[in-house]
Amino acid sequence: MCGIVGVIGKKDTTQVLLKGLEKLEYRGYDSAGIYVNNQDGQDYLVKEKGKISDLEKAVGPEVQGLVGIGHTRWATHGEPSDTNAHPHVSQSGRFYLVHNGVITNYQELKTTYLKDVHFVSATDTEVAVQLIAKLVEVDGLTTEKAFQKALKMIEGSFAFLMVDRNEPDKLFVAKNKSPLLVGVGDGFNVVCSDAMAMVSQTKQFIELHDGEMVIVTKDHVQLMNADGETIERQPYQATIDDSDISKGTYQYYMLKEIDEQPAVLRRLTQAYINDDGEFNFDSKLIEGLKAADRLYIVAAGTSYHAGLVGKPIFEKLAKKPVEVELASEFGYNMPLLSEKPFFIYLSQSGETADSRQVLVKTNALGYPSLTITNAPGSTLSREADFTLLLHAGPEIAVASTKAYTAQITVEVILAQALAAAEGLENNFDVKHELGLAANAIQTIVDSKDKMADLAKTYFAKTRNAFYIGRGVDYCTSLEAALKLKEVSYIQAEGFAAGELKHGTISLIEDGTPVAAIITDPATASHTRGNIQEVEARGAKTLRIASEALAQDGDQIVLPKLSTVVIPIVSIVPAQLLAYYATLQRGYNVDQPRNLAKSVTVE
Amino acid sequence: MCGIVGVIGKKDTTQVLLKGLEKLEYRGYDSAGIYVNNQDGQDYLVKEKGKISDLEKAVGPEVQGLVGIGHTRWATHGEPSDTNAHPHVSQSGRFYLVHNGVITNYQELKTTYLKDVHFVSATDTEVAVQLIAKLVEVDGLTTEKAFQKALKMIEGSFAFLMVDRNEPDKLFVAKNKSPLLVGVGDGFNVVCSDAMAMVSQTKQFIELHDGEMVIVTKDHVQLMNADGETIERQPYQATIDDSDISKGTYQYYMLKEIDEQPAVLRRLTQAYINDDGEFNFDSKLIEGLKAADRLYIVAAGTSYHAGLVGKPIFEKLAKKPVEVELASEFGYNMPLLSEKPFFIYLSQSGETADSRQVLVKTNALGYPSLTITNAPGSTLSREADFTLLLHAGPEIAVASTKAYTAQITVEVILAQALAAAEGLENNFDVKHELGLAANAIQTIVDSKDKMADLAKTYFAKTRNAFYIGRGVDYCTSLEAALKLKEVSYIQAEGFAAGELKHGTISLIEDGTPVAAIITDPATASHTRGNIQEVEARGAKTLRIASEALAQDGDQIVLPKLSTVVIPIVSIVPAQLLAYYATLQRGYNVDQPRNLAKSVTVE
């Protein structure tokens, strides 16, 4: 969360910044701001609470320059406001800085080094810019040395991008735990949190590592380690294309991304299964999984739900025990581990700070790890032993859809590859089944009118809702409820169908919507019993059942599929219901309030 | 859920039934009914939607007899209504029957054997009484034979109690999976779901086992197995007292039970730790735990949360890995188990059907088991290898409080006993620490006015709320939210503090109450960061912090305690907040809508 852009050496600096921020808006949209300097004594600072479109309205035609930085904010410290918006300025008015991350020792820095400074914002970030200013203006360091020294004093996570009004031919850049890239152009350079923001300017990007600092001029990129020694690193070629990140004819990214799911499934099948049916994985990865006595899947949010779905898949297909852990919990209170654990990190962005702090710890303990991510070159990808890509294309809507089904798909293929390597026979034709799943999703996304109608009947007006299910349908219910809740603001809860009566059923009133997912043959009759219990209390039930288990009156029937792949499909109606309910309630489905994609703070 | 009473041989039949139903009201209060017969051709059937008090108003002075049955209902099939209330009557008007449980093959029985019968209710129960009537009236069996045959045809769970108008000197009794007892009096006998209902009449009770049927007259109790062969079984002496189950000077049981918690902690310490500090557990239980490579705690609802709290306790003190499982999920989709599992069942009532179906399966697999329960002689207690009692005294409020803290207390003592048996040194003085915990709870329950004020500020008006925490505070947050939700109907969710930002934070609006529990030193600073995130979005935060981690402005500070016992204490403010919020919102805190204690259906 929080997105940073910078550019030096272009004439259309303001436009490059604003266009870049638009692409980063998924990272936060509480406020935004830019600072532009024409390298000739004239500069502009514009900050606005709200979205990039609000900022764009506030930027007048005079705001032009040759160097600039910009920021879109997801608030951590201090409410969203003009004052708390970035860039932040030193008291002297000389230094302008944008920041992504959380400075954990900001209170301490404030009370020890910066007692005499008047702070205008409630942010942790302002401490950084005031500290650098003090090191220059009071202690007499050069800006470069001051920047370098401040990095050693500041604890926490950060990506920093700074301009010194007295040296406007340079961008000062550094990162620790938060993502940041430098893009290399011809006669100009750019800086950004995500290549997506600048891929229209250049395809050549240099990765930055934690603890490094960089001085960027229009012709040169000077990488240094924490001690100021120069480092050489070649840029890589970004593979995303500007057209990948446009909405095309869609009103919102979320619907575009829901619709892309059958294509993603086919792409993954091609990527990981050869024409002859052999699996296309690094043999060392498969050996690592084989050697493990237990897999630990670590993730957050929607990816955590993909992990929950993955557990029975690995256990059924490959007979390998799995534990699924919330990243933010696991890192700080690690349970007793098995003797030979193998860690699997699920993260769409590959930047999830909660997961990354766990990876740092399991790396320190020497445990093998795999990251399954949509972002090549991302932090979690770089720091794990192995990476499997989701090949889903950029996911821009904040609510994850295609990355979720892609994660489960990769789990299915990987579990079957492991089963094959273990010599287990399970009669599961993974390529065929994934083909059927892709077709089944196509059938569902083709029935949009029906989904819009059901959304209207069940979710357009309600203040709360439940999704219930048993077995893998319980995991799907958790994800279905999260999807509904994060975009429509309906307080939706996913529940194990049998657990509802142990307390939460007291919330069921006349008309409370309860959606039930029924694809697990072992528990279908019990879930039907639970449906009767809530109907007896007045609930309005919506039943999503697999063809084999469907009964008269079930509103949504899923095509025939194996129970292994059905969770890839059973979530899709819930994605569409969440989408349409949100439009019906009048909200922006791509950018739900308070949220940001790529959660790079803990 | 659902409570049954019956009496034969008393002159004040109606009063005995109504008083008994009052004591069973915790098992359901959707509707209630009695059938009374004076054994001289005159009989009365009275049924009312609502609580026992509604039924009492509907029972006129003429309703008197020498044999009678009664029922209080928690609806499973068919909405709460006069028609669906028990007792149910056969079409002929000859047979009157009450039932607790769920008949799973009722549709099949209806369409195969009972095609010509006109059904008046939407219940599964009516099928039973119509079936018996048909076996007598059409097939010509005696009532006893018909009852016996019907038991073999009916699938599912049941406790049945029936009167035949033509033989009003008998009660026909049977059970399968649902609890039922026969109480033995002098010149009279009684039947009840729970001894509590009839302890004012007799202290002598006979346990019934699954598959048995009983014919009860005023002088005799004839037990038979499924084939009609007579069984001998001696009654046991019930240890509860009528005064244990009265409210005393309290307006509601819930507050009485919250207040009893320090006494329960002291009682448990005395029960399981001798004066010399030695642990007082069956050595075979400790050997069984030692031999296990992994403990599986299986539970539902509040007990499940006590299990979640138990995991780190067993892992930290005794270095034994633990998995905690939702009973309704685990039984039907068992994950891969370790080689030497040991199962621990947590159930206040010892009758939880969801847990019992798992115990049946793990018994069949030959795995050792322990039930931790408040109910001696309960089904889960009888069927597990070992039992540890909670010694909490009857818990009558539907929302569990003292049983929850008692469960954690037993886990703490047991974990420490296991550590001692394993020869592990951990510097944890369990007796001393539990004494401090009891004192700490006393301090909190003595600050009721403050809790009432905080409840008013945060929860009196809101439609939703969150509890957040990390580590063990996350588990406590789940229980705190459940407590609030089940009695006050506020849609409260417990959340891992770090997980909120991965979607659910979109529900935070201006004024949304977010209570944070902060007792885990490893994560306190991170939770504080998460508090700032929600405050930045307008949340109204309520901070419950341990003394060591408290900051200025925290509204509730918990006395100094070890992190092992602190979850026993940190839940208590949340119990009181839930209690007062419910009164402030104008609801009956002991009997929340839709709920029932002792959940004997799946």
JSON list of C-alpha atoms in Angstrom, two decimals, chain A residues 1 30 74-80 106 294 296 299-302 304 311 315-316 319-321 323 326-329 332-336 338 352 354 463-466 469-472 474 482 485-487 489-493 495-509 520 522-523 526 529-530 532-533 535-537 592-596 599 601-602, chain B residues 1 30 74-80 106 294 296 299-302 304 311 315-316 319-321 323 326-329 332-336 338 352 354 463-466 469-472 474 482 485-487 489-493 495-509 520 522-523 526 529-530 532-533 535-537 592-596 599 601-602:
[
{"chain": "A", "resi": 1, "resn": "MET", "atom": "CA", "xyz": [0.00, 0.00, 0.00]},
{"chain": "A", "resi": 30, "resn": "ASP", "atom": "CA", "xyz": [-6.84, 8.06, 0.82]},
{"chain": "A", "resi": 74, "resn": "TRP", "atom": "CA", "xyz": [-3.11, 4.35, 2.24]},
{"chain": "A", "resi": 75, "resn": "ALA", "atom": "CA", "xyz": [-3.24, 5.88, 5.70]},
{"chain": "A", "resi": 76, "resn": "THR", "atom": "CA", "xyz": [-1.44, 4.13, 8.56]},
{"chain": "A", "resi": 77, "resn": "HIS", "atom": "CA", "xyz": [-0.52, 6.94, 10.95]},
{"chain": "A", "resi": 78, "resn": "GLY", "atom": "CA", "xyz": [-2.85, 9.91, 10.86]},
{"chain": "A", "resi": 79, "resn": "GLU", "atom": "CA", "xyz": [-6.25, 10.14, 9.20]},
{"chain": "A", "resi": 80, "resn": "PRO", "atom": "CA", "xyz": [-6.60, 10.78, 5.46]},
{"chain": "A", "resi": 106, "resn": "TYR", "atom": "CA", "xyz": [9.24, 7.61, 14.83]},
{"chain": "A", "resi": 294, "resn": "ARG", "atom": "CA", "xyz": [4.68, -31.27, 6.49]},
{"chain": "A", "resi": 296, "resn": "TYR", "atom": "CA", "xyz": [3.11, -24.92, 5.90]},
{"chain": "A", "resi": 299, "resn": "ALA", "atom": "CA", "xyz": [-0.68, -16.20, 3.56]},
{"chain": "A", "resi": 300, "resn": "ALA", "atom": "CA", "xyz": [-3.10, -13.37, 4.31]},
{"chain": "A", "resi": 301, "resn": "GLY", "atom": "CA", "xyz": [-6.57, -12.33, 3.18]},
{"chain": "A", "resi": 302, "resn": "THR", "atom": "CA", "xyz": [-7.81, -13.96, -0.01]},
{"chain": "A", "resi": 304, "resn": "TYR", "atom": "CA", "xyz": [-5.06, -17.37, 3.01]},
{"chain": "A", "resi": 311, "resn": "LYS", "atom": "CA", "xyz": [-4.82, -28.17, 2.37]},
{"chain": "A", "resi": 315, "resn": "GLU", "atom": "CA", "xyz": [-3.59, -34.09, 1.58]},
{"chain": "A", "resi": 316, "resn": "LYS", "atom": "CA", "xyz": [-5.94, -35.97, -0.76]},
{"chain": "A", "resi": 319, "resn": "LYS", "atom": "CA", "xyz": [-0.92, -37.55, 1.10]},
{"chain": "A", "resi": 320, "resn": "LYS", "atom": "CA", "xyz": [1.23, -34.75, 2.49]},
{"chain": "A", "resi": 321, "resn": "PRO", "atom": "CA", "xyz": [0.01, -33.11, 5.74]},
{"chain": "A", "resi": 323, "resn": "GLU", "atom": "CA", "xyz": [-0.99, -26.55, 7.97]},
{"chain": "A", "resi": 326, "resn": "LEU", "atom": "CA", "xyz": [-2.24, -16.50, 8.87]},
{"chain": "A", "resi": 327, "resn": "ALA", "atom": "CA", "xyz": [1.02, -14.71, 8.14]},
{"chain": "A", "resi": 328, "resn": "SER", "atom": "CA", "xyz": [0.46, -11.92, 10.65]},
{"chain": "A", "resi": 329, "resn": "GLU", "atom": "CA", "xyz": [-0.09, -14.49, 13.40]},
{"chain": "A", "resi": 332, "resn": "TYR", "atom": "CA", "xyz": [5.29, -13.75, 16.02]},
{"chain": "A", "resi": 333, "resn": "ASN", "atom": "CA", "xyz": [3.89, -16.82, 17.74]},
{"chain": "A", "resi": 334, "resn": "MET", "atom": "CA", "xyz": [5.27, -19.73, 15.82]},
{"chain": "A", "resi": 335, "resn": "PRO", "atom": "CA", "xyz": [3.68, -23.04, 16.82]},
{"chain": "A", "resi": 336, "resn": "LEU", "atom": "CA", "xyz": [5.80, -26.16, 17.33]},
{"chain": "A", "resi": 338, "resn": "SER", "atom": "CA", "xyz": [7.47, -30.55, 12.40]},
{"chain": "A", "resi": 352, "resn": "THR", "atom": "CA", "xyz": [2.75, -8.74, 1.39]},
{"chain": "A", "resi": 354, "resn": "ASP", "atom": "CA", "xyz": [2.93, -9.91, 6.78]},
{"chain": "A", "resi": 463, "resn": "ARG", "atom": "CA", "xyz": [-26.94, -4.81, 6.02]},
{"chain": "A", "resi": 464, "resn": "ASN", "atom": "CA", "xyz": [-25.54, -8.27, 6.70]},
{"chain": "A", "resi": 465, "resn": "ALA", "atom": "CA", "xyz": [-25.30, -11.72, 5.11]},
{"chain": "A", "resi": 466, "resn": "PHE", "atom": "CA", "xyz": [-23.84, -15.16, 5.64]},
{"chain": "A", "resi": 469, "resn": "GLY", "atom": "CA", "xyz": [-20.71, -24.53, 3.80]},
{"chain": "A", "resi": 470, "resn": "ARG", "atom": "CA", "xyz": [-18.90, -27.60, 5.05]},
{"chain": "A", "resi": 471, "resn": "GLY", "atom": "CA", "xyz": [-15.57, -29.09, 4.08]},
{"chain": "A", "resi": 472, "resn": "VAL", "atom": "CA", "xyz": [-14.02, -27.25, 1.15]},
{"chain": "A", "resi": 474, "resn": "TYR", "atom": "CA", "xyz": [-16.50, -23.79, 4.22]},
{"chain": "A", "resi": 482, "resn": "LEU", "atom": "CA", "xyz": [-14.76, -11.63, 2.17]},
{"chain": "A", "resi": 485, "resn": "LYS", "atom": "CA", "xyz": [-17.76, -7.59, 2.40]},
{"chain": "A", "resi": 486, "resn": "GLU", "atom": "CA", "xyz": [-14.73, -5.86, 0.97]},
{"chain": "A", "resi": 487, "resn": "VAL", "atom": "CA", "xyz": [-16.47, -4.30, -2.00]},
{"chain": "A", "resi": 489, "resn": "TYR", "atom": "CA", "xyz": [-19.57, -3.14, 2.74]},
{"chain": "A", "resi": 490, "resn": "ILE", "atom": "CA", "xyz": [-22.24, -5.68, 3.67]},
{"chain": "A", "resi": 491, "resn": "GLN", "atom": "CA", "xyz": [-21.13, -7.27, 6.93]},
{"chain": "A", "resi": 492, "resn": "ALA", "atom": "CA", "xyz": [-20.86, -10.75, 5.49]},
{"chain": "A", "resi": 493, "resn": "GLU", "atom": "CA", "xyz": [-19.47, -13.69, 7.41]},
{"chain": "A", "resi": 495, "resn": "PHE", "atom": "CA", "xyz": [-19.20, -19.88, 8.45]},
{"chain": "A", "resi": 496, "resn": "ALA", "atom": "CA", "xyz": [-18.83, -23.59, 8.82]},
{"chain": "A", "resi": 497, "resn": "ALA", "atom": "CA", "xyz": [-22.47, -24.57, 8.33]},
{"chain": "A", "resi": 498, "resn": "GLY", "atom": "CA", "xyz": [-22.52, -26.75, 11.43]},
{"chain": "A", "resi": 499, "resn": "GLU", "atom": "CA", "xyz": [-20.93, -24.08, 13.58]},
{"chain": "A", "resi": 500, "resn": "LEU", "atom": "CA", "xyz": [-23.55, -21.38, 13.06]},
{"chain": "A", "resi": 501, "resn": "LYS", "atom": "CA", "xyz": [-25.89, -22.85, 15.66]},
{"chain": "A", "resi": 502, "resn": "HIS", "atom": "CA", "xyz": [-23.17, -22.58, 18.32]},
{"chain": "A", "resi": 503, "resn": "GLY", "atom": "CA", "xyz": [-23.86, -18.88, 18.78]},
{"chain": "A", "resi": 504, "resn": "THR", "atom": "CA", "xyz": [-23.95, -16.86, 15.60]},
{"chain": "A", "resi": 505, "resn": "ILE", "atom": "CA", "xyz": [-27.40, -18.08, 14.57]},
{"chain": "A", "resi": 506, "resn": "SER", "atom": "CA", "xyz": [-28.76, -15.46, 16.99]},
{"chain": "A", "resi": 507, "resn": "LEU", "atom": "CA", "xyz": [-28.08, -12.90, 14.26]},
{"chain": "A", "resi": 508, "resn": "ILE", "atom": "CA", "xyz": [-30.52, -14.53, 11.85]},
{"chain": "A", "resi": 509, "resn": "GLU", "atom": "CA", "xyz": [-33.68, -12.46, 11.51]},
{"chain": "A", "resi": 520, "resn": "ASP", "atom": "CA", "xyz": [-19.11, -31.73, -0.79]},
{"chain": "A", "resi": 522, "resn": "ALA", "atom": "CA", "xyz": [-19.87, -36.12, 2.47]},
{"chain": "A", "resi": 523, "resn": "THR", "atom": "CA", "xyz": [-21.70, -33.25, 4.12]},
{"chain": "A", "resi": 526, "resn": "HIS", "atom": "CA", "xyz": [-25.98, -31.93, 6.87]},
{"chain": "A", "resi": 529, "resn": "GLY", "atom": "CA", "xyz": [-30.25, -29.52, 7.59]},
{"chain": "A", "resi": 530, "resn": "ASN", "atom": "CA", "xyz": [-28.47, -26.32, 8.58]},
{"chain": "A", "resi": 532, "resn": "GLN", "atom": "CA", "xyz": [-33.60, -25.66, 7.32]},
{"chain": "A", "resi": 533, "resn": "GLU", "atom": "CA", "xyz": [-32.49, -24.39, 10.73]},
{"chain": "A", "resi": 535, "resn": "GLU", "atom": "CA", "xyz": [-34.99, -20.91, 7.29]},
{"chain": "A", "resi": 536, "resn": "ALA", "atom": "CA", "xyz": [-36.96, -21.81, 10.42]},
{"chain": "A", "resi": 537, "resn": "ARG", "atom": "CA", "xyz": [-35.63, -18.47, 11.83]},
{"chain": "A", "resi": 592, "resn": "PRO", "atom": "CA", "xyz": [-13.31, -0.05, -1.95]},
{"chain": "A", "resi": 593, "resn": "ARG", "atom": "CA", "xyz": [-12.87, 2.40, 0.91]},
{"chain": "A", "resi": 594, "resn": "ASN", "atom": "CA", "xyz": [-10.00, 1.98, 3.37]},
{"chain": "A", "resi": 595, "resn": "LEU", "atom": "CA", "xyz": [-8.38, -0.76, 1.31]},
{"chain": "A", "resi": 596, "resn": "ALA", "atom": "CA", "xyz": [-5.31, -1.07, -0.81]},
{"chain": "A", "resi": 599, "resn": "VAL", "atom": "CA", "xyz": [-0.36, -4.72, 1.62]},
{"chain": "A", "resi": 601, "resn": "VAL", "atom": "CA", "xyz": [2.73, -2.76, 5.99]},
{"chain": "A", "resi": 602, "resn": "GLU", "atom": "CA", "xyz": [2.16, -5.12, 8.88]},
{"chain": "B", "resi": 1, "resn": "MET", "atom": "CA", "xyz": [-31.45, -28.41, 22.31]},
{"chain": "B", "resi": 30, "resn": "ASP", "atom": "CA", "xyz": [-39.08, -21.37, 20.30]},
{"chain": "B", "resi": 74, "resn": "TRP", "atom": "CA", "xyz": [-35.43, -25.35, 19.50]},
{"chain": "B", "resi": 75, "resn": "ALA", "atom": "CA", "xyz": [-36.71, -25.46, 15.93]},
{"chain": "B", "resi": 76, "resn": "THR", "atom": "CA", "xyz": [-34.85, -27.54, 13.37]},
{"chain": "B", "resi": 77, "resn": "HIS", "atom": "CA", "xyz": [-37.52, -28.55, 10.84]},
{"chain": "B", "resi": 78, "resn": "GLY", "atom": "CA", "xyz": [-40.37, -26.11, 10.49]},
{"chain": "B", "resi": 79, "resn": "GLU", "atom": "CA", "xyz": [-40.57, -22.58, 11.87]},
{"chain": "B", "resi": 80, "resn": "PRO", "atom": "CA", "xyz": [-41.47, -21.86, 15.50]},
{"chain": "B", "resi": 106, "resn": "TYR", "atom": "CA", "xyz": [-38.39, -38.58, 7.71]},
{"chain": "B", "resi": 294, "resn": "ARG", "atom": "CA", "xyz": [0.12, -34.71, 18.67]},
{"chain": "B", "resi": 296, "resn": "TYR", "atom": "CA", "xyz": [-6.20, -32.91, 18.61]},
{"chain": "B", "resi": 299, "resn": "ALA", "atom": "CA", "xyz": [-14.91, -28.65, 19.97]},
{"chain": "B", "resi": 300, "resn": "ALA", "atom": "CA", "xyz": [-17.58, -26.20, 18.82]},
{"chain": "B", "resi": 301, "resn": "GLY", "atom": "CA", "xyz": [-18.57, -22.62, 19.61]},
{"chain": "B", "resi": 302, "resn": "THR", "atom": "CA", "xyz": [-17.13, -21.19, 22.80]},
{"chain": "B", "resi": 304, "resn": "TYR", "atom": "CA", "xyz": [-13.62, -24.28, 20.28]},
{"chain": "B", "resi": 311, "resn": "LYS", "atom": "CA", "xyz": [-2.91, -24.83, 21.79]},
{"chain": "B", "resi": 315, "resn": "GLU", "atom": "CA", "xyz": [2.88, -26.19, 23.15]},
{"chain": "B", "resi": 316, "resn": "LYS", "atom": "CA", "xyz": [4.67, -23.74, 25.43]},
{"chain": "B", "resi": 319, "resn": "LYS", "atom": "CA", "xyz": [6.18, -28.94, 24.12]},
{"chain": "B", "resi": 320, "resn": "LYS", "atom": "CA", "xyz": [3.42, -31.09, 22.67]},
{"chain": "B", "resi": 321, "resn": "PRO", "atom": "CA", "xyz": [2.08, -30.08, 19.22]},
{"chain": "B", "resi": 323, "resn": "GLU", "atom": "CA", "xyz": [-4.24, -29.04, 16.39]},
{"chain": "B", "resi": 326, "resn": "LEU", "atom": "CA", "xyz": [-14.14, -27.53, 14.60]},
{"chain": "B", "resi": 327, "resn": "ALA", "atom": "CA", "xyz": [-16.12, -30.65, 15.44]},
{"chain": "B", "resi": 328, "resn": "SER", "atom": "CA", "xyz": [-18.69, -30.20, 12.67]},
{"chain": "B", "resi": 329, "resn": "GLU", "atom": "CA", "xyz": [-15.90, -29.96, 10.11]},
{"chain": "B", "resi": 332, "resn": "TYR", "atom": "CA", "xyz": [-16.64, -35.50, 7.86]},
{"chain": "B", "resi": 333, "resn": "ASN", "atom": "CA", "xyz": [-13.40, -34.33, 6.29]},
{"chain": "B", "resi": 334, "resn": "MET", "atom": "CA", "xyz": [-10.70, -35.65, 8.52]},
{"chain": "B", "resi": 335, "resn": "PRO", "atom": "CA", "xyz": [-7.27, -34.27, 7.67]},
{"chain": "B", "resi": 336, "resn": "LEU", "atom": "CA", "xyz": [-4.21, -36.53, 7.59]},
{"chain": "B", "resi": 338, "resn": "SER", "atom": "CA", "xyz": [-0.26, -37.94, 12.97]},
{"chain": "B", "resi": 352, "resn": "THR", "atom": "CA", "xyz": [-22.67, -31.65, 21.80]},
{"chain": "B", "resi": 354, "resn": "ASP", "atom": "CA", "xyz": [-21.10, -32.29, 16.55]},
{"chain": "B", "resi": 463, "resn": "ARG", "atom": "CA", "xyz": [-24.99, -2.30, 14.62]},
{"chain": "B", "resi": 464, "resn": "ASN", "atom": "CA", "xyz": [-21.55, -3.86, 14.35]},
{"chain": "B", "resi": 465, "resn": "ALA", "atom": "CA", "xyz": [-18.27, -4.09, 16.20]},
{"chain": "B", "resi": 466, "resn": "PHE", "atom": "CA", "xyz": [-14.85, -5.71, 16.06]},
{"chain": "B", "resi": 469, "resn": "GLY", "atom": "CA", "xyz": [-5.78, -9.00, 18.88]},
{"chain": "B", "resi": 470, "resn": "ARG", "atom": "CA", "xyz": [-2.70, -11.02, 18.00]},
{"chain": "B", "resi": 471, "resn": "GLY", "atom": "CA", "xyz": [-1.42, -14.31, 19.36]},
{"chain": "B", "resi": 472, "resn": "VAL", "atom": "CA", "xyz": [-3.54, -15.55, 22.23]},
{"chain": "B", "resi": 474, "resn": "TYR", "atom": "CA", "xyz": [-6.65, -13.21, 18.73]},
{"chain": "B", "resi": 482, "resn": "LEU", "atom": "CA", "xyz": [-19.00, -14.37, 19.92]},
{"chain": "B", "resi": 485, "resn": "LYS", "atom": "CA", "xyz": [-22.89, -11.25, 19.16]},
{"chain": "B", "resi": 486, "resn": "GLU", "atom": "CA", "xyz": [-24.86, -14.11, 20.65]},
{"chain": "B", "resi": 487, "resn": "VAL", "atom": "CA", "xyz": [-26.57, -12.07, 23.36]},
{"chain": "B", "resi": 489, "resn": "TYR", "atom": "CA", "xyz": [-27.23, -9.32, 18.31]},
{"chain": "B", "resi": 490, "resn": "ILE", "atom": "CA", "xyz": [-24.52, -6.83, 17.39]},
{"chain": "B", "resi": 491, "resn": "GLN", "atom": "CA", "xyz": [-22.72, -8.23, 14.36]},
{"chain": "B", "resi": 492, "resn": "ALA", "atom": "CA", "xyz": [-19.37, -8.52, 16.09]},
{"chain": "B", "resi": 493, "resn": "GLU", "atom": "CA", "xyz": [-16.35, -10.14, 14.51]},
{"chain": "B", "resi": 495, "resn": "PHE", "atom": "CA", "xyz": [-10.12, -10.71, 13.98]},
{"chain": "B", "resi": 496, "resn": "ALA", "atom": "CA", "xyz": [-6.41, -11.25, 13.95]},
{"chain": "B", "resi": 497, "resn": "ALA", "atom": "CA", "xyz": [-5.33, -7.62, 14.26]},
{"chain": "B", "resi": 498, "resn": "GLY", "atom": "CA", "xyz": [-2.92, -7.89, 11.33]},
{"chain": "B", "resi": 499, "resn": "GLU", "atom": "CA", "xyz": [-5.49, -9.54, 9.10]},
{"chain": "B", "resi": 500, "resn": "LEU", "atom": "CA", "xyz": [-8.11, -6.79, 9.21]},
{"chain": "B", "resi": 501, "resn": "LYS", "atom": "CA", "xyz": [-6.36, -4.72, 6.55]},
{"chain": "B", "resi": 502, "resn": "HIS", "atom": "CA", "xyz": [-6.52, -7.64, 4.09]},
{"chain": "B", "resi": 503, "resn": "GLY", "atom": "CA", "xyz": [-10.16, -6.86, 3.29]},
{"chain": "B", "resi": 504, "resn": "THR", "atom": "CA", "xyz": [-12.41, -6.45, 6.29]},
{"chain": "B", "resi": 505, "resn": "ILE", "atom": "CA", "xyz": [-11.13, -2.98, 7.15]},
{"chain": "B", "resi": 506, "resn": "SER", "atom": "CA", "xyz": [-13.48, -1.72, 4.43]},
{"chain": "B", "resi": 507, "resn": "LEU", "atom": "CA", "xyz": [-16.28, -2.10, 6.99]},
{"chain": "B", "resi": 508, "resn": "ILE", "atom": "CA", "xyz": [-14.74, 0.48, 9.33]},
{"chain": "B", "resi": 509, "resn": "GLU", "atom": "CA", "xyz": [-16.71, 3.71, 9.26]},
{"chain": "B", "resi": 520, "resn": "ASP", "atom": "CA", "xyz": [0.97, -10.48, 24.12]},
{"chain": "B", "resi": 522, "resn": "ALA", "atom": "CA", "xyz": [5.63, -10.14, 21.18]},
{"chain": "B", "resi": 523, "resn": "THR", "atom": "CA", "xyz": [2.97, -8.34, 19.17]},
{"chain": "B", "resi": 526, "resn": "HIS", "atom": "CA", "xyz": [2.04, -4.26, 16.00]},
{"chain": "B", "resi": 529, "resn": "GLY", "atom": "CA", "xyz": [-0.14, 0.01, 14.77]},
{"chain": "B", "resi": 530, "resn": "ASN", "atom": "CA", "xyz": [-3.33, -1.73, 13.67]},
{"chain": "B", "resi": 532, "resn": "GLN", "atom": "CA", "xyz": [-3.89, 3.51, 14.48]},
{"chain": "B", "resi": 533, "resn": "GLU", "atom": "CA", "xyz": [-4.92, 2.17, 11.08]},
{"chain": "B", "resi": 535, "resn": "GLU", "atom": "CA", "xyz": [-8.55, 5.06, 14.02]},
{"chain": "B", "resi": 536, "resn": "ALA", "atom": "CA", "xyz": [-7.33, 6.73, 10.82]},
{"chain": "B", "resi": 537, "resn": "ARG", "atom": "CA", "xyz": [-10.60, 5.42, 9.27]},
{"chain": "B", "resi": 592, "resn": "PRO", "atom": "CA", "xyz": [-30.93, -15.07, 23.21]},
{"chain": "B", "resi": 593, "resn": "ARG", "atom": "CA", "xyz": [-33.15, -15.65, 20.22]},
{"chain": "B", "resi": 594, "resn": "ASN", "atom": "CA", "xyz": [-32.66, -18.71, 18.00]},
{"chain": "B", "resi": 595, "resn": "LEU", "atom": "CA", "xyz": [-30.17, -20.27, 20.41]},
{"chain": "B", "resi": 596, "resn": "ALA", "atom": "CA", "xyz": [-30.15, -23.18, 22.77]},
{"chain": "B", "resi": 599, "resn": "VAL", "atom": "CA", "xyz": [-26.54, -28.42, 21.01]},
{"chain": "B", "resi": 601, "resn": "VAL", "atom": "CA", "xyz": [-28.28, -31.77, 16.75]},
{"chain": "B", "resi": 602, "resn": "GLU", "atom": "CA", "xyz": [-25.67, -31.52, 14.00]}
]
